[in-house]
Short mmCIF file of C-alpha atoms in Angstrom, two decimals:
data_model
loop_
_atom_site.label_atom_id
_atom_site.label_comp_id
_atom_site.label_asym_id
_atom_site.label_seq_id
_atom_site.Cartn_x
_atom_site.Cartn_y
_atom_site.Cartn_z
CA UNK A 1 22.31 -1.51 -0.66
CA UNK A 2 20.91 0.80 -3.38
CA UNK A 3 17.80 1.38 -1.29
CA UNK A 4 19.86 2.64 1.65
CA UNK A 5 21.93 4.84 -0.62
CA UNK A 6 18.82 6.66 -1.84
CA UNK A 7 18.65 8.49 1.50
CA UNK A 8 21.74 10.58 2.44
CA UNK A 9 21.44 10.09 6.21
CA UNK A 10 21.59 6.31 5.78
CA UNK A 11 25.02 6.55 4.12
CA UNK A 12 26.48 7.05 7.61
CA UNK A 13 25.47 3.56 8.74
CA UNK A 14 28.60 1.40 9.27
CA UNK A 15 28.81 -1.43 6.77
CA UNK A 16 28.83 -3.99 9.58
CA UNK A 17 25.41 -2.75 10.67
CA UNK A 18 24.00 -1.92 7.22
CA UNK A 19 23.90 -5.57 6.20
CA UNK A 20 21.58 -6.29 9.15
CA UNK A 21 19.05 -3.51 8.48
CA UNK A 22 15.60 -4.99 7.80
CA UNK A 23 13.51 -1.80 7.79
CA UNK A 24 14.27 1.92 7.81
CA UNK A 25 12.45 5.18 8.39
CA UNK A 26 13.92 8.57 7.46
CA UNK A 27 12.33 11.68 8.98
CA UNK A 28 13.19 15.12 10.36
CA UNK A 29 12.98 18.70 9.14
CA UNK A 30 15.86 18.10 6.75
CA UNK A 31 15.50 14.34 6.28
CA UNK A 32 18.43 14.01 8.68
CA UNK A 33 17.10 11.56 11.26
CA UNK A 34 16.60 7.82 10.84
CA UNK A 35 15.31 4.80 12.72
CA UNK A 36 16.52 1.30 11.82
CA UNK A 37 15.03 -2.10 12.58
CA UNK A 38 17.56 -4.94 12.37
CA UNK A 39 17.12 -8.59 11.47
CA UNK A 40 17.96 -9.60 15.06
CA UNK A 41 15.12 -7.45 16.46
CA UNK A 42 17.27 -4.57 17.71
CA UNK A 43 16.30 -0.98 16.90
CA UNK A 44 18.80 1.84 16.29
CA UNK A 45 18.61 5.54 15.49
CA UNK A 46 20.97 8.20 14.14
CA UNK A 47 20.91 11.80 13.01
CA UNK A 48 20.05 15.29 14.25
CA UNK A 49 17.87 14.34 17.25
CA UNK A 50 15.65 17.42 17.32
CA UNK A 51 13.54 17.43 20.52
CA UNK A 52 14.86 13.96 21.35
CA UNK A 53 13.15 12.43 18.30
CA UNK A 54 15.78 9.72 17.93
CA UNK A 55 14.39 8.11 21.08
CA UNK A 56 17.83 7.23 22.44
CA UNK A 57 17.38 8.95 25.80
CA UNK A 58 19.28 12.19 25.29
CA UNK A 59 19.25 15.30 23.12
CA UNK A 60 22.60 14.78 21.42
CA UNK A 61 22.90 14.39 17.68
CA UNK A 62 24.84 11.38 16.47
CA UNK A 63 26.08 9.90 13.22
CA UNK A 64 26.96 6.72 15.09
CA UNK A 65 23.79 4.60 15.35
CA UNK A 66 22.56 4.27 18.95
CA UNK A 67 20.32 1.50 20.23
CA UNK A 68 16.75 2.25 21.40
CA UNK A 69 16.40 -0.23 24.25
CA UNK A 70 12.63 0.26 24.73
CA UNK A 71 11.87 -0.86 21.16
CA UNK A 72 14.23 -3.82 20.83
CA UNK A 73 12.46 -7.14 20.17
CA UNK A 74 9.14 -5.29 19.86
CA UNK A 75 8.78 -5.88 16.09
CA UNK A 76 7.91 -2.36 14.95
CA UNK A 77 5.42 -2.52 12.06
CA UNK A 78 4.57 1.17 11.55
CA UNK A 79 6.03 4.60 12.29
CA UNK A 80 4.57 8.08 11.93
CA UNK A 81 6.29 11.45 12.25
CA UNK A 82 4.80 14.80 13.22
CA UNK A 83 6.30 18.13 12.24
CA UNK A 84 6.38 19.21 15.91
CA UNK A 85 8.46 17.03 15.93
CA UNK A 86 7.21 13.81 17.53
CA UNK A 87 7.23 10.12 16.60
CA UNK A 88 4.72 7.29 17.03
CA UNK A 89 5.59 3.59 16.73
CA UNK A 90 3.22 0.61 16.54
CA UNK A 91 4.36 -2.92 17.36
CA UNK A 92 3.13 -6.17 15.88
CA UNK A 93 1.26 -6.87 19.11
CA UNK A 94 -0.62 -3.56 18.83
CA UNK A 95 1.29 -1.56 21.44
CA UNK A 96 1.79 2.16 20.81
CA UNK A 97 4.92 4.11 21.79
CA UNK A 98 5.64 7.83 21.46
CA UNK A 99 8.51 10.25 22.01
CA UNK A 100 9.77 13.71 20.99
CA UNK A 101 8.09 17.09 21.38
CA UNK A 102 5.02 16.91 23.61
CA UNK A 103 4.15 20.53 24.30
CA UNK A 104 0.61 20.15 22.94
CA UNK A 105 -0.10 16.70 24.38
CA UNK A 106 0.70 14.95 21.08
CA UNK A 107 2.64 12.16 22.84
CA UNK A 108 -0.55 10.85 24.46
CA UNK A 109 0.93 10.38 27.91
CA UNK A 110 1.74 12.52 30.96
CA UNK A 111 5.21 11.10 31.64
CA UNK A 112 8.05 13.60 32.00
CA UNK A 113 10.16 11.37 29.75
CA UNK A 114 10.20 12.74 26.21
CA UNK A 115 13.50 11.53 24.71
CA UNK A 116 12.74 7.81 25.06
CA UNK A 117 9.78 5.76 23.77
CA UNK A 118 6.99 5.65 26.36
CA UNK A 119 4.08 3.22 26.12
CA UNK A 120 0.80 5.04 25.40
CA UNK A 121 -2.05 3.55 27.38
CA UNK A 122 -4.64 2.15 24.96
CA UNK A 123 -7.30 -0.34 25.97
CA UNK A 124 -7.35 -1.82 22.49
CA UNK A 125 -4.86 -3.08 19.93
CA UNK A 126 -3.61 -0.32 17.61
CA UNK A 127 -3.20 -1.18 13.93
CA UNK A 128 -2.45 2.23 12.35
CA UNK A 129 -1.22 5.68 13.40
CA UNK A 130 -0.95 9.07 11.72
CA UNK A 131 0.57 12.40 12.74
CA UNK A 132 -0.27 15.97 11.88
CA UNK A 133 2.12 18.73 12.86
CA UNK A 134 1.12 18.66 16.53
CA UNK A 135 -1.64 16.07 16.77
CA UNK A 136 -1.82 12.26 16.71
CA UNK A 137 -4.40 9.74 15.52
CA UNK A 138 -4.65 6.00 16.21
CA UNK A 139 -6.88 3.34 14.64
CA UNK A 140 -7.72 0.23 16.68
CA UNK A 141 -8.35 -3.27 15.39
CA UNK A 142 -12.09 -2.95 15.97
CA UNK A 143 -12.32 0.14 13.76
CA UNK A 144 -12.34 2.89 16.39
CA UNK A 145 -10.36 6.14 16.07
CA UNK A 146 -8.61 7.94 18.93
CA UNK A 147 -7.08 11.42 18.86
CA UNK A 148 -4.88 13.59 21.07
CA UNK A 149 -2.58 16.62 20.94
CA UNK A 150 -3.12 20.10 19.52
CA UNK A 151 -6.76 20.93 18.81
CA UNK A 152 -6.82 24.66 18.01
CA UNK A 153 -8.57 24.01 14.69
CA UNK A 154 -10.64 21.02 15.77
CA UNK A 155 -8.19 18.55 14.20
CA UNK A 156 -8.98 15.99 16.93
CA UNK A 157 -12.63 15.76 15.86
CA UNK A 158 -13.93 15.78 19.45
CA UNK A 159 -16.40 18.66 19.10
CA UNK A 160 -14.22 20.97 21.21
CA UNK A 161 -11.09 23.04 20.56
CA UNK A 162 -9.13 22.19 23.71
CA UNK A 163 -5.84 20.32 23.48
CA UNK A 164 -5.87 16.73 24.77
CA UNK A 165 -2.93 15.06 26.54
CA UNK A 166 -4.30 11.49 26.34
CA UNK A 167 -6.18 9.55 23.63
CA UNK A 168 -9.89 10.36 23.27
CA UNK A 169 -12.29 8.44 21.04
CA UNK A 170 -13.63 10.22 17.95
CA UNK A 171 -17.38 9.64 17.69
CA UNK A 172 -19.11 9.16 14.36
CA UNK A 173 -22.89 9.38 14.05
CA UNK A 174 -24.16 6.98 12.87
CA UNK A 175 -21.40 4.73 14.17
CA UNK A 176 -19.28 3.12 11.44
CA UNK A 177 -16.17 0.96 11.43
CA UNK A 178 -13.05 2.80 10.27
CA UNK A 179 -10.39 1.12 8.12
CA UNK A 180 -7.86 3.91 7.52
CA UNK A 181 -6.78 7.32 8.85
CA UNK A 182 -4.53 10.07 7.50
CA UNK A 183 -3.43 13.50 8.73
CA UNK A 184 -2.50 16.76 7.10
CA UNK A 185 -0.81 19.58 8.95
CA UNK A 186 -3.87 20.52 11.04
CA UNK A 187 -6.68 18.30 9.77
CA UNK A 188 -7.66 14.64 9.72
CA UNK A 189 -9.39 12.30 7.26
CA UNK A 190 -10.74 8.80 7.84
CA UNK A 191 -12.20 6.05 5.68
CA UNK A 192 -15.04 3.67 6.61
CA UNK A 193 -15.57 0.04 5.64
CA UNK A 194 -18.28 1.09 3.18
CA UNK A 195 -15.94 3.41 1.30
CA UNK A 196 -17.18 6.69 2.81
CA UNK A 197 -14.89 9.54 3.73
CA UNK A 198 -15.04 11.84 6.77
CA UNK A 199 -12.84 14.85 7.55
CA UNK A 200 -12.43 17.49 10.25
CA UNK A 201 -10.07 20.25 11.46
CA UNK A 202 -8.56 23.23 9.64
CA UNK A 203 -10.23 24.02 6.33
CA UNK A 204 -8.71 27.32 5.18
CA UNK A 205 -7.60 25.79 1.87
CA UNK A 206 -10.65 23.60 1.33
CA UNK A 207 -8.70 20.52 2.41
CA UNK A 208 -11.75 18.98 4.09
CA UNK A 209 -13.43 18.59 0.68
CA UNK A 210 -16.82 19.81 1.93
CA UNK A 211 -17.19 22.66 -0.59
CA UNK A 212 -16.51 25.47 1.90
CA UNK A 213 -13.59 26.85 3.93
CA UNK A 214 -15.04 26.55 7.43
CA UNK A 215 -13.14 24.65 10.12
CA UNK A 216 -14.92 21.59 11.51
CA UNK A 217 -14.71 20.39 15.12
CA UNK A 218 -16.32 17.02 14.38
CA UNK A 219 -16.23 14.53 11.48
CA UNK A 220 -18.16 15.67 8.41
CA UNK A 221 -18.83 13.37 5.47
CA UNK A 222 -17.12 14.28 2.20
CA UNK A 223 -19.79 14.02 -0.49
CA UNK A 224 -20.19 16.02 -3.72
CA UNK A 225 -18.54 14.23 -6.61
CA UNK A 226 -17.65 11.29 -4.35
CA UNK A 227 -21.29 10.27 -3.87
CA UNK A 228 -21.68 6.77 -5.30
CA UNK A 229 -17.90 6.23 -5.31
CA UNK A 230 -16.27 3.58 -3.15
CA UNK A 231 -13.00 4.97 -1.75
CA UNK A 232 -10.20 2.46 -1.22
CA UNK A 233 -7.31 4.65 -0.05
CA UNK A 234 -6.71 8.12 1.39
CA UNK A 235 -3.47 10.12 1.77
CA UNK A 236 -2.87 13.69 2.96
CA UNK A 237 -0.22 16.23 2.06
CA UNK A 238 0.39 19.30 4.17
CA UNK A 239 -2.91 20.88 3.11
CA UNK A 240 -4.29 18.67 0.34
CA UNK A 241 -5.89 15.24 -0.02
CA UNK A 242 -5.75 12.44 -2.58
CA UNK A 243 -8.22 9.54 -2.67
CA UNK A 244 -8.27 6.39 -4.80
CA UNK A 245 -11.54 4.68 -5.75
CA UNK A 246 -12.10 0.98 -6.28
CA UNK A 247 -12.22 1.49 -10.05
CA UNK A 248 -8.85 3.23 -10.19
CA UNK A 249 -10.04 6.84 -10.26
CA UNK A 250 -8.01 9.51 -8.46
CA UNK A 251 -9.58 12.59 -6.86
CA UNK A 252 -7.86 15.54 -5.17
CA UNK A 253 -8.75 18.76 -3.33
CA UNK A 254 -7.30 21.38 -0.99
CA UNK A 255 -4.24 23.64 -1.29
CA UNK A 256 -2.74 23.81 -4.77
CA UNK A 257 -0.13 26.58 -4.85
CA UNK A 258 2.47 24.12 -6.19
CA UNK A 259 0.13 22.12 -8.45
CA UNK A 260 -0.06 19.30 -5.90
CA UNK A 261 -3.66 18.57 -6.91
CA UNK A 262 -2.54 17.54 -10.40
CA UNK A 263 -5.35 19.52 -12.08
CA UNK A 264 -3.23 21.65 -14.39
CA UNK A 265 -3.65 24.85 -12.33
CA UNK A 266 -2.49 26.40 -9.05
CA UNK A 267 -6.00 27.25 -7.84
CA UNK A 268 -7.20 25.75 -4.55
CA UNK A 269 -10.43 23.81 -4.58
CA UNK A 270 -12.73 22.55 -1.83
CA UNK A 271 -14.48 20.20 -4.26
CA UNK A 272 -13.16 16.64 -4.83
CA UNK A 273 -12.00 16.76 -8.46
CA UNK A 274 -11.06 13.91 -10.78
CA UNK A 275 -7.44 13.94 -11.98
CA UNK A 276 -7.52 13.14 -15.68
CA UNK A 277 -4.56 11.39 -17.29
CA UNK A 278 -3.45 11.35 -20.90
CA UNK A 279 -3.79 7.57 -21.07
CA UNK A 280 -6.46 5.02 -20.20
CA UNK A 281 -4.20 3.63 -17.47
CA UNK A 282 -5.92 3.27 -14.10
CA UNK A 283 -4.33 4.22 -10.79
CA UNK A 284 -3.42 1.41 -8.38
CA UNK A 285 -1.70 3.28 -5.53
CA UNK A 286 -1.09 6.83 -4.27
CA UNK A 287 1.21 8.60 -1.79
CA UNK A 288 1.66 11.95 -0.04
CA UNK A 289 3.04 13.25 3.27
CA UNK A 290 2.00 16.16 5.48
CA UNK A 291 5.59 17.48 5.52
CA UNK A 292 5.58 18.54 1.87
CA UNK A 293 3.52 19.49 -1.19
CA UNK A 294 4.29 16.43 -3.34
CA UNK A 295 1.76 13.96 -4.72
CA UNK A 296 2.61 10.62 -6.28
CA UNK A 297 0.84 7.66 -7.83
CA UNK A 298 1.40 4.40 -9.68
CA UNK A 299 -0.80 2.95 -12.43
CA UNK A 300 -1.77 -0.68 -12.95
CA UNK A 301 0.84 -0.87 -15.73
CA UNK A 302 3.52 0.05 -13.18
CA UNK A 303 4.23 3.61 -14.32
CA UNK A 304 5.20 6.03 -11.53
CA UNK A 305 3.96 9.65 -11.62
CA UNK A 306 4.58 12.67 -9.40
CA UNK A 307 3.34 16.26 -9.33
CA UNK A 308 3.54 19.31 -7.07
CA UNK A 309 6.59 20.95 -5.48
CA UNK A 310 9.80 19.57 -7.00
CA UNK A 311 13.07 21.32 -6.10
CA UNK A 312 11.67 24.77 -6.77
CA UNK A 313 9.63 23.68 -9.77
CA UNK A 314 5.85 23.62 -9.93
CA UNK A 315 4.56 20.50 -11.70
CA UNK A 316 0.86 21.03 -12.41
CA UNK A 317 -0.11 17.60 -13.80
CA UNK A 318 1.02 14.01 -13.20
CA UNK A 319 4.40 13.48 -14.82
CA UNK A 320 6.01 10.09 -15.32
CA UNK A 321 9.34 9.72 -13.52
CA UNK A 322 12.10 7.15 -13.84
CA UNK A 323 12.07 5.72 -10.32
CA UNK A 324 11.41 2.15 -9.20
CA UNK A 325 8.60 2.76 -6.72
CA UNK A 326 6.71 5.43 -4.79
CA UNK A 327 9.47 5.59 -2.17
CA UNK A 328 11.77 6.76 -4.95
CA UNK A 329 9.60 9.81 -5.57
CA UNK A 330 10.23 11.05 -2.04
CA UNK A 331 13.95 10.22 -2.07
CA UNK A 332 14.51 12.00 -5.40
CA UNK A 333 12.04 14.89 -5.29
CA UNK A 334 11.05 15.35 -1.66
CA UNK A 335 12.02 18.47 0.24
CA UNK A 336 13.09 17.28 2.78
CA UNK A 337 13.94 13.74 1.72
CA UNK A 338 11.75 11.85 4.17
CA UNK A 339 10.08 8.47 3.86
CA UNK A 340 6.32 8.51 3.62
CA UNK A 341 6.24 5.04 5.19
CA UNK A 342 8.42 2.49 7.04
CA UNK A 343 10.21 0.67 4.20
CA UNK A 344 11.74 -2.77 3.79
CA UNK A 345 15.41 -2.89 2.80
CA UNK A 346 16.43 -5.16 -0.07
CA UNK A 347 20.04 -6.25 0.37
CA UNK A 348 21.32 -6.90 -3.12
CA UNK A 349 24.61 -8.40 -1.96
CA UNK A 350 22.68 -11.18 -0.21
CA UNK A 351 20.90 -12.23 -3.39
CA UNK A 352 23.73 -13.75 -5.39
CA UNK A 353 22.10 -17.17 -5.81
CA UNK A 354 18.68 -15.65 -6.38
CA UNK A 355 20.01 -13.31 -9.06
CA UNK A 356 21.95 -16.09 -10.77
CA UNK A 357 18.86 -18.28 -10.99
CA UNK A 358 16.76 -15.39 -12.28
CA UNK A 359 19.31 -14.59 -14.98
CA UNK A 360 19.35 -18.21 -16.15
CA UNK A 361 15.68 -18.03 -17.16
CA UNK A 362 15.22 -18.68 -20.89
CA UNK A 363 18.97 -19.15 -21.31
CA UNK A 364 19.43 -21.52 -24.25
CA UNK A 365 23.12 -22.24 -23.60
CA UNK A 366 22.59 -24.00 -20.26
CA UNK A 367 18.99 -25.23 -20.53
CA UNK A 368 18.11 -28.90 -20.79
CA UNK A 369 14.41 -28.56 -21.62
CA UNK A 370 12.50 -26.32 -24.03
CA UNK A 371 8.78 -25.57 -24.17
CA UNK A 372 7.20 -24.80 -27.53
CA UNK A 373 4.22 -22.46 -27.13
CA UNK A 374 2.51 -20.75 -30.08
CA UNK A 375 5.57 -21.52 -32.19
CA UNK A 376 7.95 -19.82 -29.72
CA UNK A 377 10.58 -21.34 -27.45
CA UNK A 378 10.94 -21.03 -23.68
CA UNK A 379 14.23 -22.45 -22.38
CA UNK A 380 14.38 -23.89 -18.86
CA UNK A 381 16.29 -26.23 -16.53
CA UNK A 382 14.76 -29.47 -15.29
CA UNK A 383 16.41 -29.25 -11.88
CA UNK A 384 14.94 -25.81 -11.18
CA UNK A 385 11.51 -26.86 -12.44
CA UNK A 386 11.52 -29.95 -10.18
CA UNK A 387 12.61 -27.96 -7.14
CA UNK A 388 10.09 -25.17 -7.66
CA UNK A 389 6.98 -26.96 -8.94
CA UNK A 390 5.31 -30.16 -7.71
CA UNK A 391 3.69 -30.67 -11.12
CA UNK A 392 7.07 -30.73 -12.88
CA UNK A 393 8.58 -32.85 -10.13
CA UNK A 394 6.05 -35.56 -10.91
CA UNK A 395 6.38 -35.13 -14.66
CA UNK A 396 10.18 -35.26 -14.79
CA UNK A 397 10.72 -37.87 -12.07
CA UNK A 398 8.12 -40.41 -13.11
CA UNK A 399 7.28 -42.58 -16.09
CA UNK A 400 5.51 -39.74 -17.88
CA UNK A 401 6.36 -39.70 -21.55
CA UNK A 402 7.67 -36.13 -21.11
CA UNK A 403 10.30 -37.13 -18.51
CA UNK A 404 12.97 -37.94 -21.12
CA UNK A 405 12.07 -35.28 -23.64
CA UNK A 406 14.18 -32.17 -24.23
CA UNK A 407 11.34 -30.44 -26.04
CA UNK A 408 7.71 -30.29 -24.93
CA UNK A 409 4.88 -28.66 -26.84
CA UNK A 410 2.23 -26.80 -24.81
CA UNK A 411 -1.13 -26.22 -26.48
CA UNK A 412 -3.56 -25.37 -23.71
CA UNK A 413 -2.01 -22.03 -22.72
CA UNK A 414 -0.81 -18.97 -24.65
CA UNK A 415 2.86 -18.02 -24.91
CA UNK A 416 2.44 -14.93 -22.72
CA UNK A 417 0.84 -16.95 -19.96
CA UNK A 418 3.26 -19.89 -20.01
CA UNK A 419 6.28 -17.63 -20.31
CA UNK A 420 5.06 -15.70 -17.25
CA UNK A 421 4.62 -18.98 -15.37
CA UNK A 422 8.12 -20.30 -16.09
CA UNK A 423 9.59 -16.87 -15.33
CA UNK A 424 7.77 -16.95 -11.99
CA UNK A 425 9.46 -20.24 -11.12
CA UNK A 426 12.83 -18.53 -11.61
CA UNK A 427 12.09 -15.15 -10.05
CA UNK A 428 9.07 -15.41 -7.69
CA UNK A 429 7.75 -12.46 -9.69
CA UNK A 430 4.86 -12.26 -12.09
CA UNK A 431 3.47 -9.27 -13.95
CA UNK A 432 0.66 -9.65 -16.47
CA UNK A 433 -2.30 -7.55 -17.60
CA UNK A 434 -5.46 -8.49 -15.68
CA UNK A 435 -7.00 -10.38 -18.66
CA UNK A 436 -3.88 -12.60 -19.00
CA UNK A 437 -3.81 -13.06 -15.23
CA UNK A 438 -7.13 -14.91 -15.49
CA UNK A 439 -5.54 -17.47 -17.79
CA UNK A 440 -2.54 -17.71 -15.48
CA UNK A 441 -4.94 -18.35 -12.60
CA UNK A 442 -6.32 -21.27 -14.61
CA UNK A 443 -2.77 -22.60 -15.03
CA UNK A 444 -1.91 -22.08 -11.37
CA UNK A 445 -5.06 -23.95 -10.37
CA UNK A 446 -4.29 -26.82 -12.75
CA UNK A 447 -0.68 -27.07 -11.51
CA UNK A 448 -1.69 -26.65 -7.82
CA UNK A 449 0.47 -23.53 -7.39
CA UNK A 450 -1.27 -21.94 -4.38
CA UNK A 451 1.16 -19.04 -3.97
CA UNK A 452 0.94 -18.16 -7.64
CA UNK A 453 -2.86 -18.26 -7.42
CA UNK A 454 -2.74 -15.57 -4.76
CA UNK A 455 -0.53 -13.37 -6.93
CA UNK A 456 -2.92 -13.86 -9.84
CA UNK A 457 -5.84 -12.86 -7.65
CA UNK A 458 -4.09 -9.60 -6.75
CA UNK A 459 -3.38 -8.82 -10.41
CA UNK A 460 -6.97 -9.58 -11.41
CA UNK A 461 -8.30 -7.24 -8.71
CA UNK A 462 -6.53 -4.33 -10.41
CA UNK A 463 -8.53 -4.88 -13.57
CA UNK A 464 -12.02 -5.12 -12.07
CA UNK A 465 -14.68 -2.86 -13.58
CA UNK A 466 -18.44 -2.52 -13.74
CA UNK A 467 -18.48 -4.46 -17.02
CA UNK A 468 -16.43 -7.47 -15.89
CA UNK A 469 -17.20 -7.73 -12.15
CA UNK A 470 -19.78 -10.50 -12.63
CA UNK A 471 -17.47 -12.47 -14.90
CA UNK A 472 -14.60 -12.17 -12.42
CA UNK A 473 -16.89 -13.25 -9.60
CA UNK A 474 -17.81 -16.37 -11.55
CA UNK A 475 -14.14 -16.99 -12.35
CA UNK A 476 -13.15 -16.71 -8.69
CA UNK A 477 -15.82 -19.24 -7.70
CA UNK A 478 -14.69 -21.62 -10.44
CA UNK A 479 -11.10 -21.62 -9.20
CA UNK A 480 -11.92 -21.47 -5.46
CA UNK A 481 -10.11 -18.14 -5.21
CA UNK A 482 -11.70 -16.97 -1.97
CA UNK A 483 -9.87 -13.65 -1.63
CA UNK A 484 -10.79 -12.70 -5.20
CA UNK A 485 -14.37 -13.88 -4.69
CA UNK A 486 -14.79 -11.67 -1.62
CA UNK A 487 -13.27 -8.72 -3.44
CA UNK A 488 -15.49 -9.14 -6.50
CA UNK A 489 -18.60 -9.59 -4.37
CA UNK A 490 -17.85 -6.42 -2.39
CA UNK A 491 -17.21 -4.51 -5.61
CA UNK A 492 -20.49 -5.74 -7.12
CA UNK A 493 -22.33 -4.84 -3.93
CA UNK A 494 -20.90 -1.32 -4.01
CA UNK A 495 -22.05 -0.89 -7.64
CA UNK A 496 -25.06 -3.17 -7.47
CA UNK A 497 -27.40 -1.41 -9.90
CA UNK A 498 -24.73 -0.91 -12.58
CA UNK A 499 -23.28 -4.42 -12.31
CA UNK A 500 -26.67 -6.14 -12.58
CA UNK A 501 -27.34 -4.31 -15.87
CA UNK A 502 -24.22 -5.65 -17.59
CA UNK A 503 -23.97 -8.39 -20.20
CA UNK A 504 -21.61 -10.30 -17.89
CA UNK A 505 -24.26 -10.46 -15.16
CA UNK A 506 -26.91 -11.62 -17.62
CA UNK A 507 -24.56 -14.43 -18.67
CA UNK A 508 -24.20 -15.81 -15.14
CA UNK A 509 -25.71 -19.25 -14.56
CA UNK A 510 -28.79 -19.50 -12.37
CA UNK A 511 -27.08 -21.00 -9.33
CA UNK A 512 -24.45 -18.25 -9.24
CA UNK A 513 -27.13 -15.54 -9.51
CA UNK A 514 -29.17 -17.19 -6.78
CA UNK A 515 -26.16 -17.43 -4.45
CA UNK A 516 -25.24 -13.81 -5.19
CA UNK A 517 -28.74 -12.51 -4.40
CA UNK A 518 -28.89 -14.43 -1.12
CA UNK A 519 -25.46 -13.17 -0.07
CA UNK A 520 -26.30 -9.61 -1.12
CA UNK A 521 -29.49 -9.76 0.91
CA UNK A 522 -27.61 -10.93 3.99
CA UNK A 523 -25.26 -7.97 3.50
CA UNK A 524 -28.14 -5.51 3.61
CA UNK A 525 -28.33 -4.67 -0.09
CA UNK A 526 -32.14 -4.78 -0.24
CA UNK A 527 -33.10 -2.93 2.92
CA UNK A 528 -36.18 -0.79 2.41
#
């Protein structure tokens, strides 16, 4: 329940209902409205209900959760909140619902109903939505972007400044597939499959990143210092932007009166600028929300940083904070305390058995088998090993010589790697530096642990660089790690010249080089 308790409005949920909450979303001008998705598929809301934003069919505030009939059994996968205020909800099937304030057309429908979710007519499946103060953006599964609502600054990207009451497609010339969208207060940013960034709308603070302060009615590519960079993620604050590259670099631009750009000053900039850190740690994720002036990020080592407007303080550079995740930044330092995304609730009271098993890892008092690795001991329990791992089930159930032993020496793997593996069997969790994750991938492949292989692939991705991309590509092929192979190939393609000049590429065997060149050619790498 600690996750629920991080958000004051959620403390009003009756205990009988709180145990059934699967996902939650806190929003509102004071962080005093909430939407809850339950394990049985029902959807509830509680709080202030400004402009009918609870979606319960009336304008009355309530601290007693009320059901939202229109969303029950719809499996809501994403929510977005506009300052207007209005709310967008996307279902697992790709349906889009909206409710709340619609004075500028931001609901995307012409129905008189505003206090209940109304289905927005879209010809295609929606996979992502974003809200500015009074405008809405939707991304479809085929990579098209649609916009509607307030358009006084061109934030819809349609080439005109008239408001739009229904979704209109945003054209991009030349046409490109879009993979992500984000909104600031009165501007919009989108990301293409080839890592390019486009922005449009209000630009008074340089938030479009195009090195001027002129509003744009249509998408304009963000270039400058981002030329040659492959962008992986974009997020917008009220009037600033953060982007994360595929090599863990973090750039920012736009309004900076509270230090939200993390550049050590309070000067605005219209030029994408690299945020330097005091360590060599790379960034792995970022967060911001158009309702405040906070920026946040997490590094590959798991450290959480925030900067910007913090309870009256101005934090000019990334500062490490003692929270568990990026959601914690917004619950502790946000003004208001709103969620930047729809979050999953972890019910601690339902994890008694899970916690007990996790705590028994490496417990010498109750263990009945010990692994000796690099002269160190790892204590375990045969029953847990047999339940969790097919390899150990065979070893400890059969006529293997190890089946009756209480102590087994392991020579082919390092202590760090084997300890991480046994810990994983107890906790479902693994956390290793990328270079150790490669060795753990070898172990997971040898022990036929498919789920662990996938986790290793994700860890290895965080450590990819120009210097090791070719080596990681070869590793992924060796272990039939398809997701990692695709990721490494795409990375190498995005940095083709640099990667092919590395020692790791020169060390590739002929067949791998041949296959890479053919695949790169098919992907258009050598077009004249």
